[in-house]
Short mmCIF file of C-alpha atoms in Angstrom, two decimals:
data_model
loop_
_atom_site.label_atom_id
_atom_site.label_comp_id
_atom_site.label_asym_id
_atom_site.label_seq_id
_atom_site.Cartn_x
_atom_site.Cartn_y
_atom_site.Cartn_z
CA UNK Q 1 -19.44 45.23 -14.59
CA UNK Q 2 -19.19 44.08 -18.22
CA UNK Q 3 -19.43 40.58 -19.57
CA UNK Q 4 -16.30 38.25 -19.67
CA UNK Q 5 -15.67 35.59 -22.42
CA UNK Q 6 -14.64 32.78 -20.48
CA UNK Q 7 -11.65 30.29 -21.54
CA UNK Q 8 -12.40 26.40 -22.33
CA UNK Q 9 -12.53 24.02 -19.45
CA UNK Q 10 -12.36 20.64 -20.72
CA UNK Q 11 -11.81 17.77 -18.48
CA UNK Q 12 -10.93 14.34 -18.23
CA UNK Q 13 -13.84 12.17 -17.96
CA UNK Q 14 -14.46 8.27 -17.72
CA UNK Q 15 -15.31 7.94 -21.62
CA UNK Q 16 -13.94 9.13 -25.33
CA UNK Q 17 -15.17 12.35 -26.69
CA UNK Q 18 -13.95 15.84 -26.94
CA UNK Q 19 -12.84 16.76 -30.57
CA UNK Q 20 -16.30 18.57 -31.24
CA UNK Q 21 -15.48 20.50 -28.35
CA UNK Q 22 -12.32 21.47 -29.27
CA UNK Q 23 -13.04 22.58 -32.44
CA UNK Q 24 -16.13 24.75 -31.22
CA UNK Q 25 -14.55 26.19 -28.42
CA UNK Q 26 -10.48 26.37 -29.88
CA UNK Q 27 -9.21 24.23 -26.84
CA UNK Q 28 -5.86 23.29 -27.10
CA UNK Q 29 -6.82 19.71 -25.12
CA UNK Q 30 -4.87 16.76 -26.30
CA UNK Q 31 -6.54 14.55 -24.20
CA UNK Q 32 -8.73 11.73 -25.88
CA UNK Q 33 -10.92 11.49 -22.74
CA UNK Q 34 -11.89 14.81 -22.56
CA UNK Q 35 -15.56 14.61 -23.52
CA UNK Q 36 -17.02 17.44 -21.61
CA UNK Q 37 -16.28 21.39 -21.44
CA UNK Q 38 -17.69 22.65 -17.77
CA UNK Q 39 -18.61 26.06 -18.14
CA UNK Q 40 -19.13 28.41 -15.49
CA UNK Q 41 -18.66 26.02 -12.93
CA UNK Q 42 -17.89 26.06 -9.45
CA UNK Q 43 -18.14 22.01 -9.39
CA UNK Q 44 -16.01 19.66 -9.37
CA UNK Q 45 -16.35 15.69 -10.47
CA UNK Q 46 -17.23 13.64 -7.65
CA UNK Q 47 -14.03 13.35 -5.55
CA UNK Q 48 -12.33 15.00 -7.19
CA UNK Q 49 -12.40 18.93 -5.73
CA UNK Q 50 -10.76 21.30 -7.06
CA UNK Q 51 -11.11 19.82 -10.13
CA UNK Q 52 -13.28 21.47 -13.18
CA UNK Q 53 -13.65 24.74 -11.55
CA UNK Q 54 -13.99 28.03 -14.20
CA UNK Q 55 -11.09 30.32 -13.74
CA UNK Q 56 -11.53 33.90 -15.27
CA UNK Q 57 -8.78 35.49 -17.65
CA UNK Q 58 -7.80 37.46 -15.08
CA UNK Q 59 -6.90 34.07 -12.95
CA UNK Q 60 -9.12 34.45 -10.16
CA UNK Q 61 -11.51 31.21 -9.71
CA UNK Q 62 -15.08 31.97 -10.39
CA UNK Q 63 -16.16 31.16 -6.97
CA UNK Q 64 -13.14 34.03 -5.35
CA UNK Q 65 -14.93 36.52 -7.65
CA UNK Q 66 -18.83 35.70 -6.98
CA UNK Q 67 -17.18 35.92 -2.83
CA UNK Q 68 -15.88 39.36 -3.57
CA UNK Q 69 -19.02 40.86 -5.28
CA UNK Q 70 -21.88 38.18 -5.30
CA UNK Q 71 -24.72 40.54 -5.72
CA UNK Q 72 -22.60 42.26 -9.05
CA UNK Q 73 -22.46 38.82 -10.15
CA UNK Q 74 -25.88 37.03 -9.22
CA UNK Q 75 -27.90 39.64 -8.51
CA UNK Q 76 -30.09 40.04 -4.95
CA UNK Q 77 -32.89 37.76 -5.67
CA UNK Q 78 -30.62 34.73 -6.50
CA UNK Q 79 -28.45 35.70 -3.96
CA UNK Q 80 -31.36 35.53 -1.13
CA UNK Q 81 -32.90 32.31 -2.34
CA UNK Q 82 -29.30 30.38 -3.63
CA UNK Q 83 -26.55 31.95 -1.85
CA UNK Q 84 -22.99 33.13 -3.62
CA UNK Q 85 -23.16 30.41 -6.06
CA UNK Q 86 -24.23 29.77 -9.42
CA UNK Q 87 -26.93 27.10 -8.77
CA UNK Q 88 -26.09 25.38 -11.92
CA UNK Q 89 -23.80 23.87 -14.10
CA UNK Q 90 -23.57 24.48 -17.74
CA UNK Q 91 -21.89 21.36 -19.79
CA UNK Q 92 -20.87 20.52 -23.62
CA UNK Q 93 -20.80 16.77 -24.04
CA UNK Q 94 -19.37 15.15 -26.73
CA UNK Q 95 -19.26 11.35 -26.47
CA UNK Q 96 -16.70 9.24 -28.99
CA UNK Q 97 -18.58 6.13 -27.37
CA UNK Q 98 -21.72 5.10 -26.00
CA UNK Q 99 -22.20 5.96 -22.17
CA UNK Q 100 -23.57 3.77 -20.13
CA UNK Q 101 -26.95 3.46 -18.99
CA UNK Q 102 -26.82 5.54 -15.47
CA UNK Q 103 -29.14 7.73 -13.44
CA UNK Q 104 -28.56 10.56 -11.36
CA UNK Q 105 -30.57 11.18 -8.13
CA UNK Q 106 -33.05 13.38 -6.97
CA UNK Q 107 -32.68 16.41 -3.92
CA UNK Q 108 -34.04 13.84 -1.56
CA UNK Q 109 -31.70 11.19 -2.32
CA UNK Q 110 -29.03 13.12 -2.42
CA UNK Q 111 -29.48 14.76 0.98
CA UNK Q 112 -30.17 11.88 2.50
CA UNK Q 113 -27.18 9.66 1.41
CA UNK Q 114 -24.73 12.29 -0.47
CA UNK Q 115 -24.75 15.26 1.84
CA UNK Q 116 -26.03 17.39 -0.86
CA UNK Q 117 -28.98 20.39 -1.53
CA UNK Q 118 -28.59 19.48 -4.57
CA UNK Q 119 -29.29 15.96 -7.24
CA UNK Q 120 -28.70 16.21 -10.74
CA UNK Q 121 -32.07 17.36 -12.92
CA UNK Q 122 -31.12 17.85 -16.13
CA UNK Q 123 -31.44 19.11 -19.53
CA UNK Q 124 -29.94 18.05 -23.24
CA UNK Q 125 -29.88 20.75 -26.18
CA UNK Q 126 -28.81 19.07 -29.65
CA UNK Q 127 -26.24 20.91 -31.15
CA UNK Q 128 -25.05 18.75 -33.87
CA UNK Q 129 -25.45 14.60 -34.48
CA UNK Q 130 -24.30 12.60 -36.98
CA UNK Q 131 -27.14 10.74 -39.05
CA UNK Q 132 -28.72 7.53 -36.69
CA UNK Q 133 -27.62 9.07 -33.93
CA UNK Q 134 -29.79 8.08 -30.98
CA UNK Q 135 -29.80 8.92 -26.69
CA UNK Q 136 -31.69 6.09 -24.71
CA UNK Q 137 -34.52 7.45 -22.09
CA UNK Q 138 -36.51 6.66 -20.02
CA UNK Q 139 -38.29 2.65 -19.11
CA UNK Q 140 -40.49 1.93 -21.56
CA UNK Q 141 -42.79 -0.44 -19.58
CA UNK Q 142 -42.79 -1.46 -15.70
CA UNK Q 143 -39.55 -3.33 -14.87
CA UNK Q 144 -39.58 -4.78 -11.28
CA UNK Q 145 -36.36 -3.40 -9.07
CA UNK Q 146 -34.90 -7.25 -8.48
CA UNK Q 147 -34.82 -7.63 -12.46
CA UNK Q 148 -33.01 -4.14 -12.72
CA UNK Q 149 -31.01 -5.40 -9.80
CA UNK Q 150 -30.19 -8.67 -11.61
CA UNK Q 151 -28.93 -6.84 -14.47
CA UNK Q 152 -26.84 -4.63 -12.72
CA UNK Q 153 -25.30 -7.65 -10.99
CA UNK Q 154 -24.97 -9.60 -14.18
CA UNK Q 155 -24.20 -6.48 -16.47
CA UNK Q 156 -26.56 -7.38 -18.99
CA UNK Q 157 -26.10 -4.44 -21.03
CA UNK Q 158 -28.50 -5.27 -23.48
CA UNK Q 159 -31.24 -5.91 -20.91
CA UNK Q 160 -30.71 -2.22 -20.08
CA UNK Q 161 -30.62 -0.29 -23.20
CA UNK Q 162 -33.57 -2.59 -24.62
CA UNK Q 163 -35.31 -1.75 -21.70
CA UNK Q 164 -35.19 2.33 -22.66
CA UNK Q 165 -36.86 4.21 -25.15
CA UNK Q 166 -34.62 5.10 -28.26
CA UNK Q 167 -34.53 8.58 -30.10
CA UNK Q 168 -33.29 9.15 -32.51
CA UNK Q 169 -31.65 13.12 -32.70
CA UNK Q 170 -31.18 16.21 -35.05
CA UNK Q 171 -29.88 19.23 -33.89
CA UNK Q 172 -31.93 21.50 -32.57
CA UNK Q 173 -33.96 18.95 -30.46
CA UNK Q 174 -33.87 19.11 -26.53
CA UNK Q 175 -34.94 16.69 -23.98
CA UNK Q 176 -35.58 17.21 -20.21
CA UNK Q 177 -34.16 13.93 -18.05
CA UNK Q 178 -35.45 14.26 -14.34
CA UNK Q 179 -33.35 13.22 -12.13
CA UNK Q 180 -34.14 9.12 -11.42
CA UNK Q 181 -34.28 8.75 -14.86
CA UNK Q 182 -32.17 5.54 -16.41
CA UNK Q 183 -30.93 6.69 -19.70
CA UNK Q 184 -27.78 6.40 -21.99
CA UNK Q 185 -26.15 9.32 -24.40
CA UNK Q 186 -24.64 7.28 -27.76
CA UNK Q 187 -21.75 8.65 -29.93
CA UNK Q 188 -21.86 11.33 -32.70
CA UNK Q 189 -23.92 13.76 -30.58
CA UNK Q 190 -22.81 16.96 -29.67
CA UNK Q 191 -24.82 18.63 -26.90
CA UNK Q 192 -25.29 21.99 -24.44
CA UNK Q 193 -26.21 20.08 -21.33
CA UNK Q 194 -27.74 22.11 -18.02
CA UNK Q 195 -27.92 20.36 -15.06
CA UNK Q 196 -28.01 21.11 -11.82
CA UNK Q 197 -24.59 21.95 -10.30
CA UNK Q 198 -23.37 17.95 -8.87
CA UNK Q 199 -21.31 15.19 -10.42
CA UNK Q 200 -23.81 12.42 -8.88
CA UNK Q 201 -24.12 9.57 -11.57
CA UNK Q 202 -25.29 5.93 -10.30
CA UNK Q 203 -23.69 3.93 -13.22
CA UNK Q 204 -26.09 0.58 -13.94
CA UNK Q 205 -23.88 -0.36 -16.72
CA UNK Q 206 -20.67 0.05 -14.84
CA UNK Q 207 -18.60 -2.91 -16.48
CA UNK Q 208 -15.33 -0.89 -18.72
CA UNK Q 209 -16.75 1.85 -16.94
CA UNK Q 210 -15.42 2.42 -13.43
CA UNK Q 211 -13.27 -0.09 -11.32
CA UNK Q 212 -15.99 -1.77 -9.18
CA UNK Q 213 -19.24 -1.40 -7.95
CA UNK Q 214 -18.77 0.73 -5.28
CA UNK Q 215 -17.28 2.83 -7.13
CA UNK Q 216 -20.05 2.98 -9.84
CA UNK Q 217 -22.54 3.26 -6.59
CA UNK Q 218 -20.72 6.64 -5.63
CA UNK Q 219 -19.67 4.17 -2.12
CA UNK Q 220 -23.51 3.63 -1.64
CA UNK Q 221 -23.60 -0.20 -2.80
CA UNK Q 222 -26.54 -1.06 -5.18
CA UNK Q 223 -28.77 -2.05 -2.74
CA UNK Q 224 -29.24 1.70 -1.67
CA UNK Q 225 -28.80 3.35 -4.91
CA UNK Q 226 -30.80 1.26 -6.47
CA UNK Q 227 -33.33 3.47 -4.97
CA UNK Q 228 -32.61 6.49 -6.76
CA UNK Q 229 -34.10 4.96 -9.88
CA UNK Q 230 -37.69 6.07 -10.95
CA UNK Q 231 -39.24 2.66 -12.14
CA UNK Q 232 -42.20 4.10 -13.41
CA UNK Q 233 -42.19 3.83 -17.19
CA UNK Q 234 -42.34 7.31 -19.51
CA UNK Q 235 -45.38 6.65 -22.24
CA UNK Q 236 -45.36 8.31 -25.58
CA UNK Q 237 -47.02 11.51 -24.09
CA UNK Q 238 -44.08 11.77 -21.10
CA UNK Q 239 -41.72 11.23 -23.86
CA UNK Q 240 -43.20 13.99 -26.32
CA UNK Q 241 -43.52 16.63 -22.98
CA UNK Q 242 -39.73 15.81 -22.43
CA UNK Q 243 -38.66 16.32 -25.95
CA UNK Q 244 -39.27 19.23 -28.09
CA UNK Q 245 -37.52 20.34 -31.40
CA UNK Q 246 -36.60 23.81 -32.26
CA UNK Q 247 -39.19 25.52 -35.11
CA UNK Q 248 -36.98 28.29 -36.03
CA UNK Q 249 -34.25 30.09 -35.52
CA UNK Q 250 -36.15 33.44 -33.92
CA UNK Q 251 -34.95 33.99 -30.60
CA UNK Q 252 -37.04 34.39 -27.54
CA UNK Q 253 -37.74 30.85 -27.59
CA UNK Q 254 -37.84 28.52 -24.57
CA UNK Q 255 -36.03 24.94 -24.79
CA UNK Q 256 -37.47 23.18 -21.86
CA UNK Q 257 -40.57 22.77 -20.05
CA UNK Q 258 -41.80 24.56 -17.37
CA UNK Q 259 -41.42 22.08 -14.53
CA UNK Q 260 -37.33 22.29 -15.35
CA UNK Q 261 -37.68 26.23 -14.12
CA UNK Q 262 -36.91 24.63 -10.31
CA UNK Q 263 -33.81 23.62 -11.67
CA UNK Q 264 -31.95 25.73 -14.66
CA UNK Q 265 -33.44 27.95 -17.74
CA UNK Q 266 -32.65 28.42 -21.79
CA UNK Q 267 -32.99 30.21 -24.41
CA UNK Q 268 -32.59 30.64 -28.10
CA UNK Q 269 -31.74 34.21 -28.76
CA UNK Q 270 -31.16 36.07 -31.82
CA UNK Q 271 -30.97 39.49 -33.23
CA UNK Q 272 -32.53 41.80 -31.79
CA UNK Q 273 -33.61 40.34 -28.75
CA UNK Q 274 -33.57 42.17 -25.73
CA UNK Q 275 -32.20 40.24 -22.59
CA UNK Q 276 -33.49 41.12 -19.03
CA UNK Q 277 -31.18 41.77 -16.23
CA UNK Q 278 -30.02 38.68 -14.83
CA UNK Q 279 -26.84 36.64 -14.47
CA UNK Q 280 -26.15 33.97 -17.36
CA UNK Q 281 -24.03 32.59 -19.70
CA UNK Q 282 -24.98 32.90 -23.80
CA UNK Q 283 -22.84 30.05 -25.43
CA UNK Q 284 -22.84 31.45 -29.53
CA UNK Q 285 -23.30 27.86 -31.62
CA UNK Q 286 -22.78 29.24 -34.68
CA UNK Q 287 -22.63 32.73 -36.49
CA UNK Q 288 -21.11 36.10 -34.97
CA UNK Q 289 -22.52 39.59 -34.25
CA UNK Q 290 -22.57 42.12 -31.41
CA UNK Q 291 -23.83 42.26 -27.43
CA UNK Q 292 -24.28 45.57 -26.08
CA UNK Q 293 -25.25 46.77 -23.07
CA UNK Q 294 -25.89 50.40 -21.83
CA UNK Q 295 -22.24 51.37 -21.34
CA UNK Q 296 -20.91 48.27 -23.05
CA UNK Q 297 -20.42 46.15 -26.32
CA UNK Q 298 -18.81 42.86 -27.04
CA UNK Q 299 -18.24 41.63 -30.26
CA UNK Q 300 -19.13 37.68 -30.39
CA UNK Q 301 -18.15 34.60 -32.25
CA UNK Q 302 -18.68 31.21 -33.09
CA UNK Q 303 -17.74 29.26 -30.00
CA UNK Q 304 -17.41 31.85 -27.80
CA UNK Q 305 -18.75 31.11 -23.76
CA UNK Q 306 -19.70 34.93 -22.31
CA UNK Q 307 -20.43 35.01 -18.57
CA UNK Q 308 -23.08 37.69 -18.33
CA UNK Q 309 -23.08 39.57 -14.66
CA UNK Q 310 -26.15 40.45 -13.16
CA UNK Q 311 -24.77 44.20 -12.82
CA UNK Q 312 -23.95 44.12 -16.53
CA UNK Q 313 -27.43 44.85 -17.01
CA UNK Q 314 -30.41 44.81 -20.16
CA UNK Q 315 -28.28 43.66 -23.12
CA UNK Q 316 -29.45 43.32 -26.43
CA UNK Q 317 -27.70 40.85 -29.13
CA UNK Q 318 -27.15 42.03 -32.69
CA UNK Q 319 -25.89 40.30 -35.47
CA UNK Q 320 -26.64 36.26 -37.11
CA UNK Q 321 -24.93 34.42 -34.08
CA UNK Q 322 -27.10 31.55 -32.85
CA UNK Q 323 -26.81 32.05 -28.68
CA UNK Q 324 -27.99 29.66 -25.93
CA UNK Q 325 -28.71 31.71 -22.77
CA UNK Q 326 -28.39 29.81 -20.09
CA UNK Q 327 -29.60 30.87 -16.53
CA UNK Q 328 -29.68 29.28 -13.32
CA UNK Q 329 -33.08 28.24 -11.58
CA UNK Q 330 -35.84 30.32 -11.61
CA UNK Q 331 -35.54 31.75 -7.67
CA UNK Q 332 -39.52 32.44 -7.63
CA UNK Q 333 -39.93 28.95 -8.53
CA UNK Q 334 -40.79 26.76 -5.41
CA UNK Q 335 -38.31 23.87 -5.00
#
């Protein structure tokens, strides 16, 4: 089974954004809410289902093709600890406004209120950002739940983003968000996001947002997902663990910490670099050059998204592309 060069998948979304995208990835999206590109996905926005699923060039839907050969896809060791899906959703996000300060919430939270395995972990990799630009993340001292609940109710917006840490970004820079965390993305940044594979956001900032509160509670009502939120604050040292900046542009190099292996993996890869047998998806940033396989090659490109089959096999990548490999969780990795 060879690799396949998947087609853009941008959606609508709640917020502005999307020309980045479209001029990375060639989409033909006219939409001016279209902020995000959901690749490899077999999830769909929160109520929405059937929505934002990957569909191959040969029209099947990702998930009909993992069901007719999900060990030639994922391989037997994902397969045995995740099942016939993915396990992770692979996201470029490019916001023409501020989002609002949200969280997302944890595996416990989820299956206990959200019928899901699964909360939302996850993982930002800069890929380009306009000068000042800045993300908002984490509390940056002990803030009691009634006086987060009394902004919510009163939508003091500035409350909430005062309330975060700022940093500023430069491509090249990633940051790990664990799920609980309250934190905002601002405009001018274009990011590779990895998350794990829900659309569960708890919007605090809801106001221009989404139509009501229950609606910005995914139906929960504040008063329950208002515990989702991790109130403990992040000092300087959480911060620096969460945020790292790339040195170089040598491949082999890991983007996130170790405790994110649980949930979804990267990579910076360049040429020569010889890439293990595992199902993933390389997303080429920038540059062009050559994958090949034992009884394969595929020339890449600038923008290109390349869904890489567990039975493709060892791969190496030639050339000066700059590739993101993107796997799914780590299935050695306790949960």
């Amino acid at each position: 089974m060879e690799p396949i060069v998947l087609p853009p998948n941008q959606l609508h979304r709640f917020y502005r954004g999307g020309r980045r995208i479209k001029a990375l990835r060639g989409s033909v999206n006219v939409d001016p809410y279209a902020p995000e590109e959901w690749i490899a996905s077999m999830t769909s926005p929160f109520g929405e289902p059937d929505v934002g699923i990957a569909v191959l060039p040969d029209g099947r839907s990702l998930p009909d093709a993992i069901a007719a050969e999900p060990e030639a896809f994922l391989g037997p060791q994902h397969l045995a600890r995740f099942g016939p899906d993915v396990a992770v959703l692979i996201k470029l996000l490019d916001a023409a406004e501020r989002l609002p300060v949200h969280l997302h919430p944890d595996d416990d939270f989820a299956r206990a209120h959200l019928g899901s395995q699964w909360g939302k972990t996850e993982a930002w990799i800069i890929l380009e950002a306009e000068r000042g630009a800045a993300v908002q993340v984490g509390f940056r001292e002990r803030v009691a739940l009634d006086t987060v609940a009394g902004w919510v109710q009163s939508q003091d917006a500035g409350a909430m983003l005062s309330s975060l840490h700022p940093v500023t970004v430069a491509a090249g820079d990633t940051i790990f968000v664990p799920a609980g965390t309250p934190h905002a993305i601002g405009e001018g940044i274009l990011l590779a996001e990895l998350q794990q594979p829900t659309d569960f956001s708890l919007l605090l900032e809801w106001k221009d947002f989404a139509d009501d509160e229950e609606a910005a509670s995914l139906g929960l009502g504040f008063d329950v997902a208002l515990q989702a939120l991790n109130l403990e604050p992040w000092s300087e040292d959480d911060l620096a663990r969460a945020r790292s900046r790339r040195r170089s542009d040598r491949g082999g190099a890991r983007l996130f910490p170790s405790e994110a292996d649980a949930y979804f993996r990267a990579e910076l890869v360049s040429d020569g670099d010889r890439l293990r047998q595992e199902f993933a998806v390389l997303l080429v940033a920038a540059g062009n050059g050559v994958v090949r396989g034992d009884d394969w090659k595929l020339d890449i490109d600038t923008g290109d998204a390349i869904l890489v089959p567990y039975a493709a096999g060892a791969h190496v990548l030639e050339g000066s592309a700059y590739v993101l490999r993107c796997m799914a969780p780590d299935p050695s990795t306790p949960s």
